[in-house]
Amino acid sequence: MIVSHPLVARIQALARELGFSQIGIAGVDLSSAEEGLMQWLAHGFHGEMKYMATHGTRRARPAELVPGTVSVITARMDYLPRDTPLDDWQTVEFDRLARPGEAIVSVYARGRDYHKVLRARLARLAERIAEEVGPFGHRAFTDSAPVLEAELASRSGQGWRGKHTLVLDRSAGSMFFLGEIYVDMALPESEPVTAHCGSCSACIDVCPTKAIVAPYRLDARRCISYLTIEHGGPIPLELRPLMGNRIYGCDDCQLICPWNKFAKKSALPDFDAREGLTGQALAALFAWSEEDFLRFTEGSPIRRIGHERWLRNIAVALGNALRAGESGAAEALATRASHPSELVREHVAWALAQRPER
Ligand code: SF4
Ligand code: SF4
């Protein structure tokens, strides 16, 4: 089925009603991205994210993943919480990072789990489209391993790939989620936008762990987002002191990006920061029992990492706070010195050893 532009404009209008900021249309021939994907995997940059490799070239071949797919609708949803002070929000976030006793959760994870929000709204968008054009084949994804999400987004005009590898746009920065609907109707492809990183290398320079090993190339094994969320075992010793007070994710390469002056607030209340996840002392979050953890992270993406990794991450941050002379860090760590988990005990022991020599 060939459908002309008015339908795309209509999809955009329906999407806006559902809280999306922009719609794009990508084709399904991503073959030129396959080589880069294979090289990244061959370097082992995906770390323990085996699922990245599992799907192989199917990731770059939407029609193999979902037979019958001929177009991909890409959707962008801005996520800055609605009370973000847009004039200086990047400075506010850097100031938080400079307070060693404060626990920093990545901005995107302070509210509801975006997987749930986007999946439900993409499903609703597909229903609304079907109400207008009749039934059609489709499948929705958000942040899902089999999909080359950033590639589809950049091909369909959502932005360009920055040197930090994320998609960013001149009018919206990079603080947005992406979702896709694979569809069996042919839609006119959107024009990609031109890249505007120029000679800037701020994201590469600011990265605490030097995880952006070259422009457009991320070694996930060094990335704090990966280490605090995806990585299951002990955090490499040499990276722990570089993690500062970041306990879930990391935003530094986005905070420094000049284009994020134009980042947008969410149209939805879902991503507003929950009480208990911003402005909190590391010691307070370290004191959460497993029941507390489950209660406070209900419906949050943080719940996925479980209490053990939560404690592991906070132990590292408390060790860094202890080294910075933060009072109370040693006492907080001591409460978990006999924790039943070997992983937690080892990170607590490392953290306690960070006490500066007198
Ligand atoms: S998220 Fe943090 S650790 Fe990862 S690349 Fe960006 S700045 Fe580096
Ligand atoms: S910080 Fe600079 S190099 Fe990095 S994504 Fe932003 S504009 Fe591009």
Short mmCIF file of C-alpha atoms and ligand atoms in Angstrom, two decimals:
data_model
loop_
_atom_site.label_atom_id
_atom_site.label_comp_id
_atom_site.label_asym_id
_atom_site.label_seq_id
_atom_site.Cartn_x
_atom_site.Cartn_y
_atom_site.Cartn_z
CA MET A 1 0.00 0.00 0.00
CA ILE A 2 1.45 3.41 -0.95
CA VAL A 3 0.32 6.22 1.29
CA SER A 4 0.99 9.88 0.64
CA HIS A 5 2.17 12.70 2.90
CA PRO A 6 -1.18 13.70 4.37
CA LEU A 7 -1.19 10.46 6.33
CA VAL A 8 2.26 11.22 7.77
CA ALA A 9 1.01 14.65 8.82
CA ARG A 10 -1.99 12.97 10.41
CA ILE A 11 0.23 10.46 12.24
CA GLN A 12 2.29 13.38 13.53
CA ALA A 13 -0.86 15.08 14.85
CA LEU A 14 -2.08 11.87 16.52
CA ALA A 15 1.39 11.34 18.01
CA ARG A 16 1.45 14.83 19.51
CA GLU A 17 -1.85 14.14 21.26
CA LEU A 18 -0.14 11.14 22.85
CA GLY A 19 2.86 13.12 24.13
CA PHE A 20 5.32 12.45 21.29
CA SER A 21 7.24 15.41 19.95
CA GLN A 22 8.14 14.25 16.48
CA ILE A 23 7.43 11.50 13.99
CA GLY A 24 9.74 10.34 11.21
CA ILE A 25 9.58 7.62 8.60
CA ALA A 26 12.55 5.36 7.80
CA GLY A 27 12.93 2.76 5.09
CA VAL A 28 14.07 -0.77 5.82
CA ASP A 29 17.35 -0.95 3.90
CA LEU A 30 19.89 -0.40 6.67
CA SER A 31 22.58 -2.48 4.97
CA SER A 32 25.11 0.37 5.04
CA ALA A 33 24.98 0.28 8.87
CA GLU A 34 25.77 -3.44 9.08
CA GLU A 35 29.54 -3.13 8.79
CA GLY A 36 29.81 -0.59 11.62
CA LEU A 37 27.60 -2.74 13.81
CA MET A 38 29.71 -5.84 13.15
CA GLN A 39 32.95 -3.96 13.88
CA TRP A 40 31.57 -2.64 17.17
CA LEU A 41 30.57 -6.17 18.20
CA ALA A 42 33.90 -7.60 17.01
CA HIS A 43 35.74 -5.18 19.32
CA GLY A 44 33.65 -6.51 22.20
CA PHE A 45 32.49 -2.96 22.97
CA HIS A 46 29.05 -4.32 23.91
CA GLY A 47 30.50 -6.00 27.02
CA GLU A 48 28.04 -8.38 28.65
CA MET A 49 25.15 -7.18 26.50
CA LYS A 50 25.13 -10.49 24.66
CA TYR A 51 21.65 -9.77 23.35
CA MET A 52 23.26 -7.11 21.16
CA ALA A 53 25.14 -9.81 19.29
CA THR A 54 22.41 -12.44 19.42
CA HIS A 55 20.23 -10.83 16.78
CA GLY A 56 23.16 -10.36 14.37
CA THR A 57 22.26 -8.79 11.05
CA ARG A 58 18.54 -9.09 11.80
CA ARG A 59 18.98 -5.88 13.75
CA ALA A 60 19.86 -4.10 10.52
CA ARG A 61 17.14 -5.86 8.54
CA PRO A 62 13.73 -4.88 9.85
CA ALA A 63 11.93 -7.01 7.27
CA GLU A 64 13.70 -10.12 8.60
CA LEU A 65 12.81 -9.27 12.17
CA VAL A 66 9.16 -8.56 11.39
CA PRO A 67 8.23 -10.10 8.02
CA GLY A 68 6.19 -7.79 5.84
CA THR A 69 7.73 -4.59 7.22
CA VAL A 70 8.26 -1.98 4.53
CA SER A 71 8.46 1.23 6.59
CA VAL A 72 9.37 2.20 10.12
CA ILE A 73 7.59 4.99 11.96
CA THR A 74 10.06 6.53 14.41
CA ALA A 75 8.82 8.54 17.36
CA ARG A 76 10.62 10.93 19.70
CA MET A 77 9.42 11.76 23.21
CA ASP A 78 11.19 14.52 25.14
CA TYR A 79 11.71 13.62 28.77
CA LEU A 80 13.02 16.47 30.89
CA PRO A 81 10.80 16.65 33.98
CA ARG A 82 8.19 19.38 33.79
CA ASP A 83 9.76 21.45 36.59
CA THR A 84 13.22 21.54 34.92
CA PRO A 85 14.68 25.07 35.01
CA LEU A 86 15.36 25.25 31.28
CA ASP A 87 17.62 28.32 31.50
CA ASP A 88 20.33 26.59 33.46
CA TRP A 89 19.36 22.98 33.90
CA GLN A 90 22.75 21.69 32.77
CA THR A 91 24.50 23.78 35.44
CA VAL A 92 22.06 22.54 38.09
CA GLU A 93 22.92 18.96 37.18
CA PHE A 94 26.68 19.57 37.16
CA ASP A 95 26.31 21.19 40.61
CA ARG A 96 24.68 17.99 41.89
CA LEU A 97 27.60 15.97 40.57
CA ALA A 98 29.96 18.22 42.51
CA ARG A 99 28.35 17.29 45.85
CA PRO A 100 30.05 14.00 46.74
CA GLY A 101 27.50 12.95 49.36
CA GLU A 102 24.52 13.29 47.02
CA ALA A 103 23.21 10.33 45.04
CA ILE A 104 22.86 11.03 41.33
CA VAL A 105 20.33 9.10 39.25
CA SER A 106 20.32 9.78 35.53
CA VAL A 107 17.64 12.33 34.60
CA TYR A 108 15.69 9.90 32.42
CA ALA A 109 15.31 7.42 35.28
CA ARG A 110 13.89 9.71 37.95
CA GLY A 111 10.28 9.12 36.98
CA ARG A 112 8.27 6.25 35.51
CA ASP A 113 9.83 3.47 33.47
CA TYR A 114 9.94 4.88 29.94
CA HIS A 115 9.61 1.39 28.45
CA LYS A 116 6.12 1.14 29.89
CA VAL A 117 5.15 4.68 28.94
CA LEU A 118 6.39 4.52 25.36
CA ARG A 119 5.20 0.99 24.65
CA ALA A 120 1.65 1.81 25.75
CA ARG A 121 1.61 5.05 23.76
CA LEU A 122 3.08 3.50 20.62
CA ALA A 123 0.38 0.80 20.82
CA ARG A 124 -2.24 3.50 21.18
CA LEU A 125 -0.78 5.41 18.24
CA ALA A 126 -0.99 2.28 16.07
CA GLU A 127 -4.64 1.83 17.11
CA ARG A 128 -5.43 5.43 16.23
CA ILE A 129 -3.78 5.04 12.82
CA ALA A 130 -5.78 1.85 12.21
CA GLU A 131 -8.98 3.72 13.04
CA GLU A 132 -8.17 6.05 10.13
CA VAL A 133 -6.66 3.73 7.49
CA GLY A 134 -8.05 0.34 8.47
CA PRO A 135 -6.19 -2.64 9.88
CA PHE A 136 -2.47 -2.93 9.07
CA GLY A 137 0.41 -5.12 10.23
CA HIS A 138 2.66 -3.54 12.84
CA ARG A 139 4.91 -4.12 15.81
CA ALA A 140 6.17 -1.51 18.26
CA PHE A 141 9.58 -1.33 19.94
CA THR A 142 11.29 0.94 22.39
CA ASP A 143 14.91 0.58 23.46
CA SER A 144 14.71 -2.99 22.29
CA ALA A 145 17.80 -5.00 21.40
CA PRO A 146 16.75 -6.25 17.97
CA VAL A 147 16.27 -2.72 16.64
CA LEU A 148 18.96 -0.29 15.42
CA GLU A 149 17.09 2.51 17.08
CA ALA A 150 19.56 5.39 16.69
CA GLU A 151 20.21 4.45 13.07
CA LEU A 152 16.50 4.48 12.24
CA ALA A 153 16.03 7.74 14.11
CA SER A 154 18.89 9.53 12.38
CA ARG A 155 17.77 8.31 8.96
CA SER A 156 14.28 9.60 9.56
CA GLY A 157 15.11 13.18 10.53
CA GLN A 158 14.97 12.86 14.33
CA GLY A 159 18.51 14.24 14.57
CA TRP A 160 22.09 13.28 13.77
CA ARG A 161 24.40 10.87 15.58
CA GLY A 162 26.57 12.90 17.92
CA LYS A 163 30.16 12.03 18.71
CA HIS A 164 28.80 10.41 21.91
CA THR A 165 26.77 8.11 19.55
CA LEU A 166 23.36 9.38 20.73
CA VAL A 167 20.90 11.10 18.42
CA LEU A 168 20.62 14.85 18.89
CA ASP A 169 18.83 17.68 17.18
CA ARG A 170 19.36 21.43 16.99
CA SER A 171 15.86 22.14 18.28
CA ALA A 172 15.67 19.47 20.97
CA GLY A 173 19.15 18.41 22.11
CA SER A 174 19.31 14.74 23.02
CA MET A 175 17.15 14.39 26.13
CA PHE A 176 14.50 12.26 24.48
CA PHE A 177 13.38 8.66 24.21
CA LEU A 178 12.92 6.90 20.92
CA GLY A 179 10.39 4.34 19.84
CA GLU A 180 9.55 2.63 16.57
CA ILE A 181 6.57 1.03 14.90
CA TYR A 182 7.44 -1.42 12.13
CA VAL A 183 4.58 -1.26 9.64
CA ASP A 184 3.55 -3.12 6.50
CA MET A 185 2.42 0.02 4.67
CA ALA A 186 4.78 2.01 2.47
CA LEU A 187 5.14 5.55 3.77
CA PRO A 188 7.29 8.33 2.27
CA GLU A 189 10.67 8.46 3.99
CA SER A 190 11.64 11.55 5.98
CA GLU A 191 14.76 13.51 5.09
CA PRO A 192 17.69 13.11 7.48
CA VAL A 193 19.04 16.30 9.05
CA THR A 194 22.63 17.48 8.63
CA ALA A 195 25.14 16.93 11.44
CA HIS A 196 26.22 19.85 13.61
CA CYS A 197 28.95 18.55 15.93
CA GLY A 198 31.59 20.39 13.91
CA SER A 199 34.92 20.60 15.72
CA CYS A 200 33.31 20.20 19.16
CA SER A 201 34.62 17.33 21.27
CA ALA A 202 33.10 18.32 24.62
CA CYS A 203 31.37 14.98 25.20
CA ILE A 204 34.57 13.04 24.53
CA ASP A 205 36.60 15.28 26.84
CA VAL A 206 34.11 15.30 29.73
CA CYS A 207 33.48 11.56 29.92
CA PRO A 208 34.75 10.52 33.35
CA THR A 209 35.85 7.06 32.24
CA LYS A 210 36.98 7.91 28.70
CA ALA A 211 34.36 5.54 27.32
CA ILE A 212 34.03 7.45 24.05
CA VAL A 213 37.21 5.97 22.61
CA ALA A 214 36.94 7.91 19.34
CA PRO A 215 34.31 10.18 17.82
CA TYR A 216 31.14 8.13 17.25
CA ARG A 217 32.62 5.08 19.01
CA LEU A 218 31.56 4.06 22.52
CA ASP A 219 33.20 1.29 24.51
CA ALA A 220 30.18 0.33 26.60
CA ARG A 221 32.42 -1.63 28.97
CA ARG A 222 33.83 1.67 30.26
CA CYS A 223 30.54 3.59 30.25
CA ILE A 224 29.03 4.36 33.67
CA SER A 225 25.53 3.84 32.29
CA TYR A 226 26.48 0.32 31.30
CA LEU A 227 28.45 -0.37 34.48
CA THR A 228 25.68 0.74 36.86
CA ILE A 229 22.76 -0.81 34.96
CA GLU A 230 23.67 -3.62 32.55
CA HIS A 231 26.83 -4.99 34.11
CA GLY A 232 26.16 -7.70 36.65
CA GLY A 233 29.42 -8.49 38.42
CA PRO A 234 32.12 -6.51 40.18
CA ILE A 235 32.82 -3.07 38.73
CA PRO A 236 36.41 -2.92 37.44
CA LEU A 237 38.64 -1.47 40.17
CA GLU A 238 40.26 1.13 37.94
CA LEU A 239 36.89 2.59 36.95
CA ARG A 240 35.37 2.86 40.44
CA PRO A 241 37.15 6.09 41.48
CA LEU A 242 36.01 7.70 38.21
CA MET A 243 32.32 7.06 38.83
CA GLY A 244 31.96 9.76 41.49
CA ASN A 245 28.45 9.86 42.93
CA ARG A 246 26.65 8.46 39.86
CA ILE A 247 24.62 5.50 41.14
CA TYR A 248 22.31 4.81 38.18
CA GLY A 249 23.28 5.87 34.68
CA CYS A 250 25.32 8.90 33.68
CA ASP A 251 24.41 12.06 31.80
CA ASP A 252 27.73 13.87 31.57
CA CYS A 253 28.22 13.60 27.82
CA GLN A 254 24.73 15.01 27.33
CA LEU A 255 24.96 17.67 30.05
CA ILE A 256 28.02 19.19 28.42
CA CYS A 257 26.57 19.20 24.92
CA PRO A 258 25.84 22.75 23.75
CA TRP A 259 22.75 21.58 21.88
CA ASN A 260 21.11 20.50 25.12
CA LYS A 261 20.46 24.16 25.86
CA PHE A 262 17.50 23.41 23.59
CA ALA A 263 16.38 20.20 25.32
CA LYS A 264 12.66 20.05 25.93
CA LYS A 265 10.42 19.19 28.82
CA SER A 266 8.12 16.21 28.59
CA ALA A 267 4.50 16.85 27.74
CA LEU A 268 3.62 14.13 30.28
CA PRO A 269 3.82 13.98 34.07
CA ASP A 270 5.30 10.47 33.91
CA PHE A 271 8.94 11.60 33.89
CA ASP A 272 8.67 14.06 36.75
CA ALA A 273 11.25 13.16 39.38
CA ARG A 274 9.88 11.03 42.17
CA GLU A 275 10.50 12.00 45.71
CA GLY A 276 13.36 9.98 47.06
CA LEU A 277 15.39 9.90 43.85
CA THR A 278 16.77 13.43 43.62
CA GLY A 279 18.58 15.49 46.20
CA GLN A 280 19.04 12.42 48.37
CA ALA A 281 22.07 11.54 50.45
CA LEU A 282 23.92 8.41 49.36
CA ALA A 283 23.71 7.17 52.95
CA ALA A 284 19.90 7.46 52.93
CA LEU A 285 19.53 5.34 49.77
CA PHE A 286 22.12 2.85 51.02
CA ALA A 287 19.95 2.29 54.09
CA TRP A 288 16.99 1.07 52.00
CA SER A 289 16.09 -2.52 52.78
CA GLU A 290 15.14 -4.74 49.86
CA GLU A 291 11.48 -4.06 50.70
CA ASP A 292 12.13 -0.32 50.67
CA PHE A 293 13.92 -0.67 47.35
CA LEU A 294 11.01 -2.52 45.79
CA ARG A 295 8.51 -0.06 47.19
CA PHE A 296 10.32 3.13 46.18
CA THR A 297 11.19 1.85 42.71
CA GLU A 298 7.78 0.45 41.82
CA GLY A 299 7.13 1.35 38.17
CA SER A 300 10.63 2.87 37.85
CA PRO A 301 13.32 1.60 35.48
CA ILE A 302 15.66 1.34 38.47
CA ARG A 303 13.76 -1.67 39.77
CA ARG A 304 15.22 -3.77 36.96
CA ILE A 305 18.71 -3.76 38.47
CA GLY A 306 17.61 -5.23 41.79
CA HIS A 307 18.69 -4.38 45.33
CA GLU A 308 22.10 -6.06 45.15
CA ARG A 309 23.36 -3.95 42.21
CA TRP A 310 21.78 -0.90 43.80
CA LEU A 311 23.89 -1.45 46.94
CA ARG A 312 26.97 -2.23 44.82
CA ASN A 313 26.63 1.06 42.96
CA ILE A 314 26.01 3.13 46.08
CA ALA A 315 28.95 1.48 47.85
CA VAL A 316 31.25 2.70 45.06
CA ALA A 317 29.81 6.21 45.33
CA LEU A 318 30.20 6.16 49.12
CA GLY A 319 33.82 5.11 48.69
CA ASN A 320 34.36 8.10 46.43
CA ALA A 321 32.58 10.32 48.97
CA LEU A 322 34.78 8.95 51.73
CA ARG A 323 37.89 9.81 49.71
CA ALA A 324 36.48 13.33 49.27
CA GLY A 325 36.18 13.66 53.07
CA GLU A 326 32.38 13.34 53.25
CA SER A 327 31.32 12.81 56.85
CA GLY A 328 29.08 9.85 57.56
CA ALA A 329 30.23 7.81 54.54
CA ALA A 330 32.28 5.35 56.61
CA GLU A 331 29.44 4.83 59.10
CA ALA A 332 26.98 4.16 56.29
CA LEU A 333 29.34 1.67 54.66
CA ALA A 334 29.96 -0.14 57.93
CA THR A 335 26.27 -1.03 58.18
CA ARG A 336 26.65 -3.28 55.11
CA ALA A 337 30.07 -4.76 55.87
CA SER A 338 28.50 -8.15 56.66
CA HIS A 339 25.89 -8.13 53.90
CA PRO A 340 25.06 -11.67 52.71
CA SER A 341 26.06 -10.82 49.12
CA GLU A 342 29.75 -11.30 48.35
CA LEU A 343 29.39 -8.67 45.61
CA VAL A 344 28.14 -6.07 48.07
CA ARG A 345 30.70 -7.00 50.77
CA GLU A 346 33.60 -6.69 48.33
CA HIS A 347 32.47 -3.25 47.11
CA VAL A 348 31.94 -2.09 50.70
CA ALA A 349 35.45 -3.27 51.64
CA TRP A 350 36.87 -1.41 48.63
CA ALA A 351 34.91 1.69 49.58
CA LEU A 352 36.08 1.65 53.20
CA ALA A 353 39.67 1.41 51.97
CA GLN A 354 39.22 4.76 50.19
CA ARG A 355 39.47 6.62 53.50
CA PRO A 356 42.23 9.19 53.03
CA GLU A 357 45.36 8.57 55.07
CA ARG A 358 45.83 11.05 57.89
S1 SF4 B 1 27.21 8.17 29.76
FE1 SF4 B 1 28.89 8.94 31.05
S2 SF4 B 1 30.39 7.28 31.06
FE2 SF4 B 1 28.98 6.88 29.35
S3 SF4 B 1 29.93 7.82 27.58
FE3 SF4 B 1 28.57 9.38 28.44
S4 SF4 B 1 29.87 10.55 29.87
FE4 SF4 B 1 30.94 8.65 29.40
S1 SF4 B 2 29.12 17.60 22.89
FE1 SF4 B 2 29.81 18.42 20.91
S2 SF4 B 2 30.68 16.64 19.85
FE2 SF4 B 2 29.45 15.84 21.53
S3 SF4 B 2 27.44 15.44 20.64
FE3 SF4 B 2 27.37 17.52 21.47
S4 SF4 B 2 27.94 18.85 19.74
FE4 SF4 B 2 28.54 16.76 19.20
#
